[in-house]
PDB file of C-alpha atoms in Angstrom:
ATOM      1  CA  MET A 258     -38.255  39.185 -25.840  1.00 51.00           C
ATOM      2  CA  LYS A 259     -37.750  35.297 -26.681  1.00 42.00           C
ATOM      3  CA  ASN A 260     -34.061  35.848 -27.113  1.00 42.00           C
ATOM      4  CA  ARG A 261     -33.965  37.378 -23.851  1.00 44.00           C
ATOM      5  CA  ILE A 262     -35.563  34.829 -22.307  1.00 45.00           C
ATOM      6  CA  TYR A 263     -33.428  31.710 -23.762  1.00 44.00           C
ATOM      7  CA  PHE A 264     -30.019  33.706 -22.777  1.00 41.00           C
ATOM      8  CA  THR A 265     -31.418  34.339 -19.430  1.00 47.00           C
ATOM      9  CA  ALA A 266     -32.381  30.342 -19.554  1.00 44.00           C
ATOM     10  CA  ILE A 267     -28.653  29.763 -20.647  1.00 43.00           C
ATOM     11  CA  ILE A 268     -27.101  31.822 -17.699  1.00 44.00           C
ATOM     12  CA  PHE A 269     -29.206  30.230 -15.101  1.00 46.00           C
ATOM     13  CA  VAL A 270     -28.211  26.441 -16.315  1.00 45.00           C
ATOM     14  CA  VAL A 271     -24.461  27.357 -16.952  1.00 45.00           C
ATOM     15  CA  ALA A 272     -24.363  29.181 -12.914  1.00 47.00           C
ATOM     16  CA  THR A 273     -26.031  25.836 -11.938  1.00 51.00           C
ATOM     17  CA  PHE A 274     -23.518  23.658 -13.630  1.00 47.00           C
ATOM     18  CA  PHE A 275     -20.866  26.030 -12.161  1.00 49.00           C
ATOM     19  CA  PHE A 276     -22.278  26.248  -8.556  1.00 50.00           C
ATOM     20  CA  THR A 277     -22.979  22.528  -8.705  1.00 50.00           C
ATOM     21  CA  SER A 278     -19.493  21.402 -10.052  1.00 54.00           C
ATOM     22  CA  CYS A 279     -17.469  23.900  -7.408  1.00 54.00           C
ATOM     23  CA  LYS A 280     -20.000  22.158  -4.706  1.00 53.00           C
ATOM     24  CA  THR A 281     -18.796  18.580  -6.065  1.00 53.00           C
ATOM     25  CA  LEU A 282     -15.158  19.520  -6.495  1.00 50.00           C
ATOM     26  CA  ASN A 283     -15.490  21.327  -2.455  1.00 54.00           C
ATOM     27  CA  GLN A 284     -16.853  17.951  -1.296  1.00 53.00           C
ATOM     28  CA  ILE A 285     -14.207  16.023  -3.137  1.00 52.00           C
ATOM     29  CA  LYS A 286     -11.372  18.325  -1.350  1.00 53.00           C
ATOM     30  CA  ASP A 287     -12.591  18.254   1.874  1.00 56.00           C
ATOM     31  CA  SER A 288     -13.324  14.446   1.758  1.00 53.00           C
ATOM     32  CA  VAL A 289      -9.921  13.439   0.216  1.00 55.00           C
ATOM     33  CA  ILE A 290      -8.344  15.504   3.228  1.00 56.00           C
ATOM     34  CA  ASN A 291     -10.711  14.049   5.609  1.00 57.00           C
ATOM     35  CA  LEU A 292      -9.727  10.937   4.700  1.00 60.00           C
ATOM     36  CA  GLN A 293      -5.756  11.396   4.852  1.00 62.00           C
ATOM     37  CA  ARG A 294      -6.414  12.761   8.722  1.00 70.00           C
ATOM     38  CA  LEU A 295      -7.957   9.347   9.865  1.00 84.00           C
ATOM     39  CA  GLU A 296      -5.223   7.467  11.769  1.00 90.00           C
ATOM     40  CA  PHE A 297      -4.668   3.939  12.935  1.00 95.00           C
ATOM     41  CA  LYS A 298      -2.557   1.707  15.314  1.00 96.00           C
ATOM     42  CA  LEU A 299      -2.892  -1.658  16.818  1.00 97.00           C
ATOM     43  CA  ASP A 300      -4.329  -1.499  20.762  1.00 96.00           C
ATOM     44  CA  ASN A 301      -4.602  -4.802  22.108  1.00 96.00           C
ATOM     45  CA  VAL A 302      -5.566  -8.714  22.077  1.00 97.00           C
ATOM     46  CA  ASN A 303      -8.315 -10.240  23.737  1.00 95.00           C
ATOM     47  CA  ASN A 304      -9.887 -13.923  24.562  1.00 96.00           C
ATOM     48  CA  PHE A 305      -6.487 -15.650  23.076  1.00 97.00           C
ATOM     49  CA  ARG A 306      -7.667 -19.165  23.177  1.00 97.00           C
ATOM     50  CA  LEU A 307      -5.006 -21.728  21.452  1.00 98.00           C
ATOM     51  CA  ALA A 308      -6.655 -25.424  20.642  1.00 97.00           C
ATOM     52  CA  GLY A 309      -9.545 -24.458  22.568  1.00 96.00           C
ATOM     53  CA  VAL A 310      -6.993 -24.022  25.484  1.00 97.00           C
ATOM     54  CA  ASP A 311      -7.795 -20.033  27.453  1.00 96.00           C
ATOM     55  CA  LEU A 312      -4.560 -18.551  27.684  1.00 96.00           C
ATOM     56  CA  SER A 313      -5.182 -14.700  28.186  1.00 93.00           C
ATOM     57  CA  LYS A 314      -4.255 -16.080  32.122  1.00 91.00           C
ATOM     58  CA  ILE A 315      -1.354 -17.823  31.413  1.00 94.00           C
ATOM     59  CA  LYS A 316       2.046 -16.487  31.739  1.00 93.00           C
ATOM     60  CA  SER A 317       4.160 -19.055  30.908  1.00 92.00           C
ATOM     61  CA  VAL A 318       4.633 -22.552  29.536  1.00 92.00           C
ATOM     62  CA  SER A 319       5.026 -23.756  33.301  1.00 92.00           C
ATOM     63  CA  ASP A 320       1.768 -22.575  34.246  1.00 93.00           C
ATOM     64  CA  LEU A 321      -0.242 -24.592  32.225  1.00 94.00           C
ATOM     65  CA  SER A 322      -2.596 -27.205  33.830  1.00 94.00           C
ATOM     66  CA  VAL A 323      -1.780 -31.023  33.366  1.00 95.00           C
ATOM     67  CA  MET A 324      -5.034 -31.599  31.184  1.00 96.00           C
ATOM     68  CA  ASP A 325      -4.168 -27.562  29.393  1.00 96.00           C
ATOM     69  CA  GLY A 326      -1.085 -29.281  28.351  1.00 95.00           C
ATOM     70  CA  ILE A 327      -1.591 -31.831  27.238  1.00 96.00           C
ATOM     71  CA  LYS A 328      -4.798 -30.893  25.240  1.00 97.00           C
ATOM     72  CA  LEU A 329      -2.060 -28.593  23.634  1.00 97.00           C
ATOM     73  CA  THR A 330       0.563 -31.743  22.774  1.00 96.00           C
ATOM     74  CA  LYS A 331      -2.232 -33.786  21.338  1.00 97.00           C
ATOM     75  CA  ALA A 332      -2.959 -30.581  18.958  1.00 97.00           C
ATOM     76  CA  PHE A 333       0.908 -30.211  18.130  1.00 97.00           C
ATOM     77  CA  ALA A 334       1.136 -34.142  17.484  1.00 96.00           C
ATOM     78  CA  GLU A 335      -1.899 -33.585  14.920  1.00 97.00           C
ATOM     79  CA  LYS A 336       0.001 -30.671  13.260  1.00 97.00           C
ATOM     80  CA  LYS A 337      -3.287 -28.807  14.368  1.00 96.00           C
ATOM     81  CA  LEU A 338      -2.801 -25.632  16.613  1.00 97.00           C
ATOM     82  CA  PRO A 339      -5.943 -23.444  15.742  1.00 98.00           C
ATOM     83  CA  ALA A 340      -6.047 -19.921  17.733  1.00 98.00           C
ATOM     84  CA  GLN A 341      -9.078 -17.812  18.148  1.00 98.00           C
ATOM     85  CA  PHE A 342      -8.253 -14.191  19.575  1.00 98.00           C
ATOM     86  CA  VAL A 343      -9.840 -10.450  18.797  1.00 98.00           C
ATOM     87  CA  LEU A 344      -7.167  -8.007  17.633  1.00 98.00           C
ATOM     88  CA  ASN A 345      -8.859  -4.488  18.576  1.00 97.00           C
ATOM     89  CA  VAL A 346      -7.344  -1.852  16.368  1.00 97.00           C
ATOM     90  CA  ALA A 347      -7.676   1.860  17.654  1.00 95.00           C
ATOM     91  CA  ALA A 348      -9.014   4.095  14.433  1.00 93.00           C
ATOM     92  CA  ASN A 349      -8.977   8.174  15.338  1.00 89.00           C
ATOM     93  CA  ASN A 350     -10.703  10.866  13.260  1.00 84.00           C
ATOM     94  CA  PRO A 351      -8.862  13.934  14.654  1.00 80.00           C
ATOM     95  CA  ASN A 352     -11.673  16.024  11.975  1.00 68.00           C
ATOM     96  CA  ASP A 353     -13.032  17.680  15.258  1.00 59.00           C
ATOM     97  CA  GLY A 354     -13.719  21.234  14.028  1.00 57.00           C
ATOM     98  CA  THR A 355     -10.518  22.696  15.793  1.00 60.00           C
ATOM     99  CA  GLY A 356      -7.239  23.457  14.096  1.00 59.00           C
ATOM    100  CA  GLY A 357      -8.821  24.602  11.196  1.00 58.00           C
ATOM    101  CA  SER A 358     -10.620  21.194  10.362  1.00 58.00           C
ATOM    102  CA  LYS A 359     -14.064  20.449   9.454  1.00 64.00           C
ATOM    103  CA  GLN A 360     -15.787  18.382  12.115  1.00 64.00           C
ATOM    104  CA  SER A 361     -16.904  15.435  10.440  1.00 71.00           C
ATOM    105  CA  ALA A 362     -17.751  11.545  11.084  1.00 78.00           C
ATOM    106  CA  ALA A 363     -16.305   9.260   9.253  1.00 81.00           C
ATOM    107  CA  THR A 364     -17.746   5.741   7.882  1.00 87.00           C
ATOM    108  CA  LEU A 365     -14.994   2.948   7.316  1.00 91.00           C
ATOM    109  CA  THR A 366     -16.667   0.928   5.163  1.00 94.00           C
ATOM    110  CA  SER A 367     -13.835  -1.718   4.202  1.00 95.00           C
ATOM    111  CA  LEU A 368     -10.863  -2.390   6.062  1.00 96.00           C
ATOM    112  CA  ASP A 369      -9.213  -5.270   3.757  1.00 97.00           C
ATOM    113  CA  TRP A 370      -6.572  -6.234   5.822  1.00 98.00           C
ATOM    114  CA  LYS A 371      -3.404  -9.261   5.879  1.00 98.00           C
ATOM    115  CA  LEU A 372      -2.092 -10.216   9.248  1.00 98.00           C
ATOM    116  CA  TYR A 373       1.575 -10.405   9.744  1.00 98.00           C
ATOM    117  CA  ILE A 374       2.890 -12.559  12.841  1.00 98.00           C
ATOM    118  CA  ASP A 375       6.755 -12.229  13.288  1.00 97.00           C
ATOM    119  CA  ASN A 376       6.843 -10.192   9.836  1.00 97.00           C
ATOM    120  CA  LYS A 377       5.535 -13.294   8.493  1.00 97.00           C
ATOM    121  CA  GLU A 378       2.452 -13.258   6.186  1.00 98.00           C
ATOM    122  CA  THR A 379      -0.492 -15.378   7.438  1.00 98.00           C
ATOM    123  CA  ILE A 380      -4.568 -15.053   6.941  1.00 98.00           C
ATOM    124  CA  ALA A 381      -6.432 -11.833   5.220  1.00 98.00           C
ATOM    125  CA  GLY A 382      -9.521 -10.961   5.761  1.00 98.00           C
ATOM    126  CA  ASN A 383     -11.711  -7.610   5.804  1.00 98.00           C
ATOM    127  CA  ILE A 384     -15.050  -5.935   8.574  1.00 96.00           C
ATOM    128  CA  ASN A 385     -18.071  -7.329   8.217  1.00 91.00           C
ATOM    129  CA  LYS A 386     -19.918  -3.908   8.600  1.00 93.00           C
ATOM    130  CA  GLU A 387     -19.616  -0.528   8.421  1.00 93.00           C
ATOM    131  CA  ILE A 388     -18.136   1.423  11.331  1.00 90.00           C
ATOM    132  CA  VAL A 389     -18.830   5.160  12.150  1.00 89.00           C
ATOM    133  CA  ILE A 390     -15.859   6.936  13.603  1.00 86.00           C
ATOM    134  CA  PRO A 391     -17.149  10.224  15.323  1.00 82.00           C
ATOM    135  CA  GLY A 392     -15.091  13.651  14.684  1.00 73.00           C
ATOM    136  CA  THR A 393     -14.478  14.088  18.270  1.00 75.00           C
ATOM    137  CA  GLY A 394     -10.567  13.438  18.453  1.00 71.00           C
ATOM    138  CA  GLN A 395     -11.448  10.295  20.436  1.00 76.00           C
ATOM    139  CA  SER A 396     -10.768   6.836  18.799  1.00 84.00           C
ATOM    140  CA  GLU A 397     -13.055   3.873  18.128  1.00 90.00           C
ATOM    141  CA  THR A 398     -12.383   0.595  18.318  1.00 94.00           C
ATOM    142  CA  ILE A 399     -12.620  -1.642  15.645  1.00 96.00           C
ATOM    143  CA  PRO A 400     -12.159  -5.613  16.606  1.00 96.00           C
ATOM    144  CA  LEU A 401     -11.341  -8.269  14.162  1.00 97.00           C
ATOM    145  CA  VAL A 402     -12.120 -11.785  14.640  1.00 97.00           C
ATOM    146  CA  MET A 403      -8.975 -13.557  14.147  1.00 98.00           C
ATOM    147  CA  ASN A 404      -9.367 -17.617  13.565  1.00 98.00           C
ATOM    148  CA  ILE A 405      -5.869 -18.750  12.445  1.00 98.00           C
ATOM    149  CA  ASP A 406      -3.647 -22.388  12.664  1.00 98.00           C
ATOM    150  CA  LEU A 407      -0.346 -20.912  13.900  1.00 98.00           C
ATOM    151  CA  TYR A 408       1.035 -24.648  12.932  1.00 97.00           C
ATOM    152  CA  GLN A 409       0.391 -23.961   9.224  1.00 97.00           C
ATOM    153  CA  PHE A 410       2.655 -21.297   9.574  1.00 97.00           C
ATOM    154  CA  PHE A 411       4.835 -21.821  12.312  1.00 97.00           C
ATOM    155  CA  GLY A 412       5.490 -25.432  13.081  1.00 94.00           C
ATOM    156  CA  ASN A 413       8.717 -25.716  12.152  1.00 94.00           C
ATOM    157  CA  LYS A 414       9.319 -23.935  15.189  1.00 93.00           C
ATOM    158  CA  GLY A 415       8.439 -26.918  17.464  1.00 93.00           C
ATOM    159  CA  TYR A 416       6.303 -27.006  20.361  1.00 95.00           C
ATOM    160  CA  GLU A 417       7.486 -24.734  23.151  1.00 94.00           C
ATOM    161  CA  ASP A 418       8.653 -21.771  20.483  1.00 96.00           C
ATOM    162  CA  ILE A 419       4.470 -21.825  19.269  1.00 97.00           C
ATOM    163  CA  ILE A 420       3.533 -21.960  22.397  1.00 96.00           C
ATOM    164  CA  ASN A 421       6.004 -18.850  23.877  1.00 96.00           C
ATOM    165  CA  LEU A 422       4.650 -17.090  20.746  1.00 97.00           C
ATOM    166  CA  ALA A 423       0.898 -17.572  21.389  1.00 97.00           C
ATOM    167  CA  LEU A 424       1.766 -16.410  25.238  1.00 97.00           C
ATOM    168  CA  ALA A 425       3.437 -12.974  24.065  1.00 97.00           C
ATOM    169  CA  ILE A 426       0.412 -12.214  22.199  1.00 98.00           C
ATOM    170  CA  GLY A 427      -2.263 -13.243  23.948  1.00 97.00           C
ATOM    171  CA  GLY A 428      -0.971 -14.927  27.511  1.00 96.00           C
ATOM    172  CA  GLN A 429      -1.365 -12.513  30.283  1.00 94.00           C
ATOM    173  CA  GLY A 430       1.276  -8.969  29.930  1.00 91.00           C
ATOM    174  CA  GLY A 431       1.217 -10.146  26.381  1.00 93.00           C
ATOM    175  CA  SER A 432       0.723  -7.480  23.599  1.00 95.00           C
ATOM    176  CA  ALA A 433       0.088  -6.696  20.216  1.00 96.00           C
ATOM    177  CA  SER A 434       3.725  -6.125  18.956  1.00 96.00           C
ATOM    178  CA  ARG A 435       4.350  -9.034  17.021  1.00 97.00           C
ATOM    179  CA  LEU A 436       1.658  -8.543  15.248  1.00 98.00           C
ATOM    180  CA  LYS A 437       0.920  -5.941  12.041  1.00 98.00           C
ATOM    181  CA  LEU A 438      -1.516  -5.071   9.753  1.00 98.00           C
ATOM    182  CA  ASP A 439      -0.930  -4.452   6.373  1.00 98.00           C
ATOM    183  CA  ALA A 440      -4.442  -2.827   5.448  1.00 97.00           C
ATOM    184  CA  LEU A 441      -6.447  -0.830   2.840  1.00 96.00           C
ATOM    185  CA  PRO A 442      -8.769   1.345   4.481  1.00 94.00           C
ATOM    186  CA  THR A 443     -12.344   2.612   2.250  1.00 92.00           C
ATOM    187  CA  VAL A 444     -14.180   5.567   3.613  1.00 89.00           C
ATOM    188  CA  LYS A 445     -17.874   6.609   2.919  1.00 86.00           C
ATOM    189  CA  THR A 446     -18.097  10.007   1.602  1.00 78.00           C
ATOM    190  CA  PRO A 447     -20.930  12.185  -0.401  1.00 76.00           C
ATOM    191  CA  ILE A 448     -19.483  11.094  -3.512  1.00 77.00           C
ATOM    192  CA  GLY A 449     -18.883   7.727  -3.215  1.00 84.00           C
ATOM    193  CA  ASN A 450     -16.840   5.306  -0.913  1.00 89.00           C
ATOM    194  CA  ILE A 451     -13.070   6.047  -1.458  1.00 88.00           C
ATOM    195  CA  ASN A 452      -9.724   3.761  -1.085  1.00 89.00           C
ATOM    196  CA  TYR A 453      -6.395   5.287   0.848  1.00 87.00           C
ATOM    197  CA  PRO A 454      -4.357   5.876  -2.308  1.00 86.00           C
ATOM    198  CA  ASN A 455      -1.966   3.008  -0.923  1.00 90.00           C
ATOM    199  CA  ARG A 456      -1.702   0.519   1.261  1.00 94.00           C
ATOM    200  CA  ILE A 457      -0.945   1.389   4.992  1.00 95.00           C
ATOM    201  CA  THR A 458       1.093  -0.919   8.071  1.00 97.00           C
ATOM    202  CA  ILE A 459      -0.802  -0.706  11.049  1.00 97.00           C
ATOM    203  CA  VAL A 460       1.330  -1.167  14.087  1.00 97.00           C
ATOM    204  CA  ASP A 461       0.931  -0.891  17.735  1.00 94.00           C
ATOM    205  CA  LYS A 462       3.634   1.839  18.402  1.00 87.00           C
ATOM    206  CA  GLY A 463       2.167   4.582  16.616  1.00 82.00           C
ATOM    207  CA  TRP A 464      -0.683   5.949  14.444  1.00 84.00           C
ATOM    208  CA  THR A 465      -0.449   5.451  11.052  1.00 80.00           C
ATOM    209  CA  ASN A 466      -2.180   7.708   8.474  1.00 74.00           C
TER     210      ASN A 466
END
């Protein structure tokens, strides 16, 4: 009788371990699949200011007011052209329950990024809070606040070229086409945080995963 009870207990423990292991393996599999399906691209640039001058409604250097022109030339003479802007990154979670995928939200815990302007590496950073990307098939915006001294990286180009670069990015009609992010996303899963296996390049011309 005791042997039978002992044998039954062993079977129960083994079955429980097997069930738990299978469940964990399935969670790992689902998490990796969902992770690989997330997509990113650069959306737009907002609130671009250069040395305190709002460039969002300026099309060209000739459109600058006298006072704004004085501010910018003074900053250039001092070898400082601090720029602040918001780079919006669109994140898409296609795990909406269609096409054989399981509907699930994704929580981005980290987005370790490096900013490139005209293919030149500049500043780096990360998100400062978790971002939930719902499994609805719709994109979620990730606003990245950028603070960069353009003179530090492009001072050798001259005053007008730097202003034109700033306007191409954040002026009226500007875009993120001259920007790209080298990034490493990290997503929360039931088994802990999982990093992308490799860094990805995020641009404005198409989705990257």
